[in-house]
C-alpha cells in the first residue's frame, strides 16, 4: 500500500504548498493551497468562511499569486488544481493537455475537494473559479453535481466556438469522426504567440512563468481535445439550468488577428467575447456578465488598473450573492 501523500513546499514561495493527488489510471493532479503569513487584520471570528477552488485553462497552470491573495483578503481559503497532464501534474512521456472528454476531470476536481475537506458534513461554502477551458469544465461539473457549490465565477470561459455556434455545428461531425479514428492527431497550429507577447515578461509583459508548462504558442491541439470541447459547448448551448449564482468576467473587446498590435494588450486575443457573453445566458437563471474594459483573455493577467476593476466586480457581485461570508468585501483589492 502506498503511503499517503503529504503537503510539500510549492514553487510559488513560502506561502504556497502543493499536494499530489493520485487519480485512476496512474494519473495525478496537483492541489495548491495558499496560507498567508500575514492574515487579514479583520478575519471572521470563526475563521475562513468559504473555500475557493481555481481551475486553469488550456495550455496553462496556476501561477496567479495575486488572485490567491485577493481571496484570502476576503476571508476565504484559496486552492488551485493543476489538472492531470498540465503544469505540476505533467509527467515525462505524457501528452500535455490531452483529454478525450472534459468529464475526465471530474476525478481531479473530486480529489481536490476531498483534500480540501469539502466532503465533511460541516464543509465551508464552495466557490468554483475557472478560466477559459477550466470555466467550461467547471460549468458542466456544477451541472452534474447540483448543490455542491455555492457560487460559480468564470473568467473568460470558453463556452462557445470563436466562429459562432453555427460553425461549430458544421465542423463538429467531422471532428467527431476524426476523433474516433485518430484521436491523437494534432491539428494545424493556429497560435502565433500574440497572447504570450502580451503576458510574458520575456516579451515586455508583466508575468514570469514556466514556459514548459505554458508554451509560447501553446500545446499542440489533438483532435480528441477539440471534440471534447465541442461536445461540452453543445451541452452548454442546450442550457445547463444551473441553480446557483454565476458571475462571468469578460473583456469588452476581442482582437482575433494573426498580426501583432498594441490593441492585443487591451483585448481578448483568444475568444470572441460577444459570442461568449451571449452564450453565458445559457448557463442558468442567475447569471451576471461583467465586461471589464481593456481586459485580456485571462482577466487577472491584465494591466494593474484593469485587474483592480475585475476584483472590484467580484466584490460588488459578492456583496449580494455571498452575504453568508461575513468578511466579504471588507478587504481592499490587491495592489498591482
Tab-separated table of C-alpha atoms in Angstrom:
chain	number	residue	atom	x	y	z
A	1	UNK	CA	0.000	0.000	0.000
A	2	UNK	CA	1.387	3.408	-0.955
A	3	UNK	CA	1.957	5.997	1.730
A	4	UNK	CA	-0.476	8.922	1.970
A	5	UNK	CA	0.767	11.978	0.142
A	6	UNK	CA	1.911	14.982	2.180
A	7	UNK	CA	1.817	18.695	1.553
A	8	UNK	CA	5.138	19.945	0.172
A	9	UNK	CA	6.544	23.440	-0.461
A	10	UNK	CA	5.382	24.832	-3.799
A	11	UNK	CA	7.365	26.624	-6.483
A	12	UNK	CA	5.450	29.865	-5.808
A	13	UNK	CA	7.095	30.503	-2.451
A	14	UNK	CA	6.758	30.016	1.258
A	15	UNK	CA	3.062	30.887	1.457
A	16	UNK	CA	2.143	28.166	-1.036
A	17	UNK	CA	2.108	24.382	-0.639
A	18	UNK	CA	1.241	21.579	-3.041
A	19	UNK	CA	-0.281	18.145	-2.633
A	20	UNK	CA	-0.089	15.386	-5.246
A	21	UNK	CA	-3.470	13.745	-5.828
A	22	UNK	CA	-3.485	10.175	-7.129
A	23	UNK	CA	-6.098	9.559	-9.827
A	24	UNK	CA	-7.417	6.420	-11.516
A	25	UNK	CA	-5.223	5.041	-14.283
A	26	UNK	CA	-1.973	6.217	-12.739
A	27	UNK	CA	-2.532	9.907	-13.490
A	28	UNK	CA	-2.026	12.633	-10.896
A	29	UNK	CA	-3.417	16.098	-10.261
A	30	UNK	CA	-1.788	18.679	-8.014
A	31	UNK	CA	-3.592	20.790	-5.431
A	32	UNK	CA	-2.021	24.108	-4.457
A	33	UNK	CA	-3.068	25.957	-1.313
A	34	UNK	CA	-2.324	29.469	-0.145
A	35	UNK	CA	-1.633	30.073	3.533
A	36	UNK	CA	-0.885	33.776	4.090
A	37	UNK	CA	1.881	34.599	6.524
A	38	UNK	CA	0.100	37.886	7.241
A	39	UNK	CA	-3.621	37.042	7.620
A	40	UNK	CA	-6.291	39.740	7.161
A	41	UNK	CA	-6.355	42.228	10.025
A	42	UNK	CA	-10.097	41.710	10.489
A	43	UNK	CA	-10.738	37.992	9.931
A	44	UNK	CA	-14.099	36.430	10.752
A	45	UNK	CA	-14.202	35.243	14.342
A	46	UNK	CA	-14.955	31.677	13.269
A	47	UNK	CA	-12.068	31.522	10.764
A	48	UNK	CA	-12.318	31.162	6.971
A	49	UNK	CA	-15.911	31.200	5.806
A	50	UNK	CA	-15.568	29.757	2.312
A	51	UNK	CA	-13.311	27.620	0.137
A	52	UNK	CA	-12.324	28.729	-3.367
A	53	UNK	CA	-11.137	26.209	-5.946
A	54	UNK	CA	-9.499	27.595	-9.090
A	55	UNK	CA	-9.138	25.617	-12.331
A	56	UNK	CA	-6.801	26.888	-15.058
A	57	UNK	CA	-7.365	26.954	-18.798
A	58	UNK	CA	-5.845	25.214	-21.823
A	59	UNK	CA	-2.039	25.112	-22.074
A	60	UNK	CA	-1.790	26.666	-18.624
A	61	UNK	CA	-1.258	26.085	-14.905
A	62	UNK	CA	-1.759	28.022	-11.678
A	63	UNK	CA	0.689	30.869	-11.001
A	64	UNK	CA	-1.662	33.813	-10.260
A	65	UNK	CA	-0.487	34.596	-6.710
A	66	UNK	CA	-2.327	37.923	-6.630
A	67	UNK	CA	-5.627	36.097	-7.160
A	68	UNK	CA	-4.910	33.901	-4.142
A	69	UNK	CA	-4.167	36.956	-2.014
A	70	UNK	CA	-7.400	38.618	-3.065
A	71	UNK	CA	-9.467	35.667	-1.857
A	72	UNK	CA	-7.514	35.378	1.380
A	73	UNK	CA	-8.290	39.044	1.933
A	74	UNK	CA	-11.980	38.198	1.611
A	75	UNK	CA	-11.706	35.645	4.415
A	76	UNK	CA	-11.683	32.578	2.159
A	77	UNK	CA	-9.297	29.646	1.875
A	78	UNK	CA	-7.835	29.574	-1.621
A	79	UNK	CA	-6.890	26.432	-3.527
A	80	UNK	CA	-5.976	25.771	-7.158
A	81	UNK	CA	-5.638	22.496	-9.013
A	82	UNK	CA	-3.300	21.709	-11.869
A	83	UNK	CA	-5.290	19.105	-13.791
A	84	UNK	CA	-3.690	15.874	-14.975
A	85	UNK	CA	-1.365	16.329	-17.941
A	86	UNK	CA	-0.880	20.001	-17.027
A	87	UNK	CA	1.697	22.014	-15.107
A	88	UNK	CA	2.824	20.459	-11.854
A	89	UNK	CA	0.921	17.293	-12.770
A	90	UNK	CA	2.608	16.729	-16.132
A	91	UNK	CA	4.877	13.685	-16.069
A	92	UNK	CA	7.554	12.612	-18.587
A	93	UNK	CA	6.054	10.869	-21.593
A	94	UNK	CA	2.570	12.301	-21.083
A	95	UNK	CA	0.818	14.329	-23.779
A	96	UNK	CA	0.284	17.844	-22.434
A	97	UNK	CA	-3.387	18.689	-22.054
A	98	UNK	CA	-4.614	15.524	-23.745
A	99	UNK	CA	-8.151	14.505	-22.828
A	100	UNK	CA	-10.999	12.822	-24.704
A	101	UNK	CA	-13.884	14.072	-22.540
A	102	UNK	CA	-13.962	17.026	-20.149
A	103	UNK	CA	-15.809	14.759	-17.715
A	104	UNK	CA	-12.472	13.009	-17.217
A	105	UNK	CA	-11.573	15.962	-14.995
A	106	UNK	CA	-14.304	15.013	-12.534
A	107	UNK	CA	-11.730	12.795	-10.820
A	108	UNK	CA	-9.318	15.736	-10.484
A	109	UNK	CA	-11.966	18.036	-9.044
A	110	UNK	CA	-13.310	15.314	-6.755
A	111	UNK	CA	-9.865	14.509	-5.374
A	112	UNK	CA	-9.166	18.210	-4.823
A	113	UNK	CA	-12.423	18.748	-2.955
A	114	UNK	CA	-11.792	15.720	-0.765
A	115	UNK	CA	-8.321	17.016	0.142
A	116	UNK	CA	-9.862	20.421	0.926
A	117	UNK	CA	-12.290	18.798	3.368
A	118	UNK	CA	-15.314	19.515	1.183
A	119	UNK	CA	-16.702	16.023	1.818
A	120	UNK	CA	-17.204	16.786	5.526
A	121	UNK	CA	-20.673	17.487	6.868
A	122	UNK	CA	-19.557	20.905	8.167
A	123	UNK	CA	-17.689	21.900	4.996
A	124	UNK	CA	-17.410	25.585	4.173
A	125	UNK	CA	-19.393	27.035	1.251
A	126	UNK	CA	-17.594	26.257	-2.007
A	127	UNK	CA	-16.859	28.865	-4.668
A	128	UNK	CA	-15.688	27.488	-8.007
A	129	UNK	CA	-13.489	29.744	-10.146
A	130	UNK	CA	-12.496	28.665	-13.667
A	131	UNK	CA	-10.596	30.266	-16.525
A	132	UNK	CA	-11.221	29.578	-20.228
A	133	UNK	CA	-11.457	25.791	-20.747
A	134	UNK	CA	-11.388	25.469	-16.957
A	135	UNK	CA	-14.510	27.621	-16.839
A	136	UNK	CA	-16.238	25.360	-19.354
A	137	UNK	CA	-15.161	22.322	-17.335
A	138	UNK	CA	-16.456	23.713	-14.032
A	139	UNK	CA	-19.765	24.874	-15.506
A	140	UNK	CA	-20.567	21.328	-16.615
A	141	UNK	CA	-19.200	19.883	-13.369
A	142	UNK	CA	-21.614	22.112	-11.445
A	143	UNK	CA	-24.495	20.835	-13.566
A	144	UNK	CA	-23.584	17.206	-12.841
A	145	UNK	CA	-23.093	17.918	-9.124
A	146	UNK	CA	-26.008	20.165	-8.110
A	147	UNK	CA	-25.842	21.571	-4.624
A	148	UNK	CA	-22.091	21.072	-4.189
A	149	UNK	CA	-21.040	24.654	-4.965
A	150	UNK	CA	-22.462	27.870	-3.556
A	151	UNK	CA	-21.331	30.043	-6.473
A	152	UNK	CA	-19.534	29.869	-9.819
A	153	UNK	CA	-17.180	32.527	-11.170
A	154	UNK	CA	-15.969	32.202	-14.757
A	155	UNK	CA	-13.003	34.160	-16.093
A	156	UNK	CA	-13.334	34.352	-19.900
A	157	UNK	CA	-14.882	30.880	-20.147
A	158	UNK	CA	-14.645	29.039	-23.479
A	159	UNK	CA	-18.382	28.486	-23.684
A	160	UNK	CA	-18.676	28.736	-27.462
A	161	UNK	CA	-16.532	28.343	-30.551
A	162	UNK	CA	-14.888	31.552	-31.732
A	163	UNK	CA	-16.572	31.265	-35.134
A	164	UNK	CA	-20.089	31.029	-33.634
A	165	UNK	CA	-22.416	28.157	-32.842
A	166	UNK	CA	-23.325	27.553	-36.489
A	167	UNK	CA	-19.680	26.982	-37.429
A	168	UNK	CA	-19.227	24.602	-34.503
A	169	UNK	CA	-22.279	22.587	-35.530
A	170	UNK	CA	-20.984	22.331	-39.095
A	171	UNK	CA	-17.444	21.330	-38.102
A	172	UNK	CA	-18.308	19.143	-35.124
A	173	UNK	CA	-19.354	15.962	-37.038
A	174	UNK	CA	-16.067	15.996	-38.952
A	175	UNK	CA	-14.081	16.472	-35.747
A	176	UNK	CA	-16.071	13.704	-34.043
A	177	UNK	CA	-15.371	11.249	-36.862
A	178	UNK	CA	-11.669	12.068	-36.874
A	179	UNK	CA	-11.521	11.736	-33.077
A	180	UNK	CA	-12.891	8.200	-33.312
A	181	UNK	CA	-10.158	7.050	-35.691
A	182	UNK	CA	-7.195	9.326	-34.948
A	183	UNK	CA	-7.802	10.912	-31.521
A	184	UNK	CA	-4.187	11.992	-31.041
A	185	UNK	CA	-3.727	13.536	-34.473
A	186	UNK	CA	-2.589	17.142	-33.962
A	187	UNK	CA	-4.486	19.954	-35.614
A	188	UNK	CA	-2.607	22.625	-37.586
A	189	UNK	CA	-1.144	25.212	-35.180
A	190	UNK	CA	-3.080	28.460	-35.105
A	191	UNK	CA	-1.461	30.317	-32.171
A	192	UNK	CA	1.057	32.879	-33.490
A	193	UNK	CA	2.215	33.695	-29.951
A	194	UNK	CA	0.409	37.016	-29.660
A	195	UNK	CA	-1.124	36.145	-26.283
A	196	UNK	CA	2.280	35.245	-24.865
A	197	UNK	CA	3.665	38.537	-26.114
A	198	UNK	CA	1.013	40.420	-24.159
A	199	UNK	CA	1.563	38.444	-20.939
A	200	UNK	CA	5.149	37.198	-20.622
A	201	UNK	CA	7.837	39.327	-19.016
A	202	UNK	CA	10.234	37.905	-21.612
A	203	UNK	CA	8.371	39.859	-24.300
A	204	UNK	CA	7.513	43.033	-22.426
A	205	UNK	CA	4.558	41.731	-20.411
A	206	UNK	CA	4.281	41.633	-16.623
A	207	UNK	CA	4.304	37.945	-15.731
A	208	UNK	CA	7.005	35.329	-15.274
A	209	UNK	CA	6.072	31.660	-15.546
A	210	UNK	CA	7.359	28.267	-16.661
A	211	UNK	CA	7.282	28.074	-20.456
A	212	UNK	CA	7.446	24.272	-20.328
A	213	UNK	CA	4.036	24.356	-18.675
A	214	UNK	CA	2.741	27.371	-20.601
A	215	UNK	CA	4.492	27.330	-24.009
A	216	UNK	CA	4.869	30.408	-26.180
A	217	UNK	CA	2.474	29.025	-28.799
A	218	UNK	CA	0.545	26.668	-26.570
A	219	UNK	CA	0.400	22.881	-26.568
A	220	UNK	CA	-0.349	21.000	-29.781
A	221	UNK	CA	-4.124	20.595	-30.034
A	222	UNK	CA	-5.223	16.984	-30.538
A	223	UNK	CA	-8.419	16.187	-32.415
A	224	UNK	CA	-9.786	14.398	-29.324
A	225	UNK	CA	-9.392	17.552	-27.221
A	226	UNK	CA	-11.284	19.706	-29.717
A	227	UNK	CA	-14.026	17.077	-29.882
A	228	UNK	CA	-14.274	17.124	-26.074
A	229	UNK	CA	-14.611	20.912	-26.102
A	230	UNK	CA	-17.201	20.911	-28.891
A	231	UNK	CA	-19.271	18.308	-27.040
A	232	UNK	CA	-19.163	20.374	-23.850
A	233	UNK	CA	-20.079	23.563	-25.710
A	234	UNK	CA	-23.064	21.817	-27.291
A	235	UNK	CA	-24.250	20.856	-23.812
A	236	UNK	CA	-23.976	24.479	-22.685
A	237	UNK	CA	-25.851	25.677	-25.770
A	238	UNK	CA	-28.719	23.343	-24.891
A	239	UNK	CA	-28.956	25.034	-21.474
A	240	UNK	CA	-27.376	23.951	-18.179
A	241	UNK	CA	-30.115	25.334	-15.905
A	242	UNK	CA	-27.635	25.885	-13.081
A	243	UNK	CA	-29.330	26.652	-9.785
A	244	UNK	CA	-26.539	28.766	-8.293
A	245	UNK	CA	-25.364	32.341	-8.857
A	246	UNK	CA	-22.897	32.713	-11.727
A	247	UNK	CA	-20.558	35.625	-12.460
A	248	UNK	CA	-18.894	35.782	-15.880
A	249	UNK	CA	-15.954	38.160	-16.313
A	250	UNK	CA	-15.089	39.141	-19.897
A	251	UNK	CA	-13.140	41.766	-21.748
A	252	UNK	CA	-15.109	44.421	-23.598
A	253	UNK	CA	-13.219	43.691	-26.811
A	254	UNK	CA	-11.670	40.875	-28.862
A	255	UNK	CA	-8.598	41.032	-31.079
A	256	UNK	CA	-8.647	37.896	-33.252
A	257	UNK	CA	-5.980	38.756	-35.816
A	258	UNK	CA	-2.728	36.965	-36.726
A	259	UNK	CA	-0.555	40.094	-36.592
A	260	UNK	CA	0.657	41.936	-33.517
A	261	UNK	CA	-0.947	45.210	-32.497
A	262	UNK	CA	-0.882	47.187	-29.271
A	263	UNK	CA	-4.633	46.523	-29.144
A	264	UNK	CA	-3.807	42.919	-28.235
A	265	UNK	CA	-2.691	44.031	-24.779
A	266	UNK	CA	-6.140	45.529	-24.185
A	267	UNK	CA	-8.277	42.739	-25.642
A	268	UNK	CA	-9.127	39.063	-25.504
A	269	UNK	CA	-6.968	37.537	-28.248
A	270	UNK	CA	-8.416	34.037	-27.788
A	271	UNK	CA	-12.223	34.286	-27.672
A	272	UNK	CA	-14.960	36.286	-29.342
A	273	UNK	CA	-16.209	37.933	-26.174
A	274	UNK	CA	-19.562	38.927	-27.684
A	275	UNK	CA	-20.282	35.315	-28.602
A	276	UNK	CA	-19.310	34.161	-25.094
A	277	UNK	CA	-21.392	36.888	-23.453
A	278	UNK	CA	-24.443	35.675	-25.363
A	279	UNK	CA	-23.768	32.011	-24.587
A	280	UNK	CA	-23.356	32.823	-20.888
A	281	UNK	CA	-27.122	33.261	-20.703
A	282	UNK	CA	-27.463	29.519	-21.325
A	283	UNK	CA	-25.770	28.715	-18.006
A	284	UNK	CA	-28.701	29.255	-15.686
A	285	UNK	CA	-31.323	31.632	-14.344
A	286	UNK	CA	-28.999	33.808	-12.228
A	287	UNK	CA	-26.110	34.907	-14.425
A	288	UNK	CA	-24.275	38.219	-14.236
A	289	UNK	CA	-21.940	39.189	-17.082
A	290	UNK	CA	-19.392	41.889	-16.237
A	291	UNK	CA	-17.463	43.327	-19.177
A	292	UNK	CA	-14.112	44.663	-17.972
A	293	UNK	CA	-12.736	47.432	-20.217
A	294	UNK	CA	-9.281	46.674	-21.678
A	295	UNK	CA	-9.078	43.221	-20.101
A	296	UNK	CA	-7.035	40.427	-21.644
A	297	UNK	CA	-8.114	36.806	-22.053
A	298	UNK	CA	-7.087	35.970	-18.508
A	299	UNK	CA	-8.667	38.961	-16.858
A	300	UNK	CA	-6.378	38.566	-13.845
A	301	UNK	CA	-3.265	38.923	-16.006
A	302	UNK	CA	-4.404	42.270	-17.412
A	303	UNK	CA	-2.838	45.627	-16.553
A	304	UNK	CA	-2.956	46.510	-12.817
A	305	UNK	CA	-5.780	49.036	-13.123
A	306	UNK	CA	-7.824	46.564	-15.171
A	307	UNK	CA	-7.256	43.784	-12.638
A	308	UNK	CA	-8.412	46.125	-9.898
A	309	UNK	CA	-11.680	46.607	-11.786
A	310	UNK	CA	-12.092	42.833	-12.006
A	311	UNK	CA	-11.530	42.360	-8.287
A	312	UNK	CA	-13.984	45.166	-7.574
A	313	UNK	CA	-16.506	43.451	-9.848
A	314	UNK	CA	-16.246	40.258	-7.806
A	315	UNK	CA	-16.565	42.220	-4.580
A	316	UNK	CA	-19.676	44.059	-5.789
A	317	UNK	CA	-21.268	40.855	-7.009
A	318	UNK	CA	-20.277	39.016	-3.874
A	319	UNK	CA	-21.793	41.648	-1.609
A	320	UNK	CA	-25.152	40.443	-2.880
A	321	UNK	CA	-24.650	36.761	-3.598
A	322	UNK	CA	-22.028	35.875	-0.982
A	323	UNK	CA	-23.588	37.538	2.032
A	324	UNK	CA	-23.038	34.368	4.049
A	325	UNK	CA	-19.361	35.337	4.157
A	326	UNK	CA	-19.204	37.928	6.977
A	327	UNK	CA	-15.766	39.173	5.917
A	328	UNK	CA	-16.537	39.540	2.226
A	329	UNK	CA	-15.952	42.946	0.739
A	330	UNK	CA	-14.079	44.358	3.742
A	331	UNK	CA	-10.609	43.870	2.297
A	332	UNK	CA	-9.135	46.155	-0.343
A	333	UNK	CA	-8.204	44.624	-3.705
A	334	UNK	CA	-4.515	43.706	-4.011
A	335	UNK	CA	-2.362	46.478	-5.405
A	336	UNK	CA	-0.815	45.886	-8.810
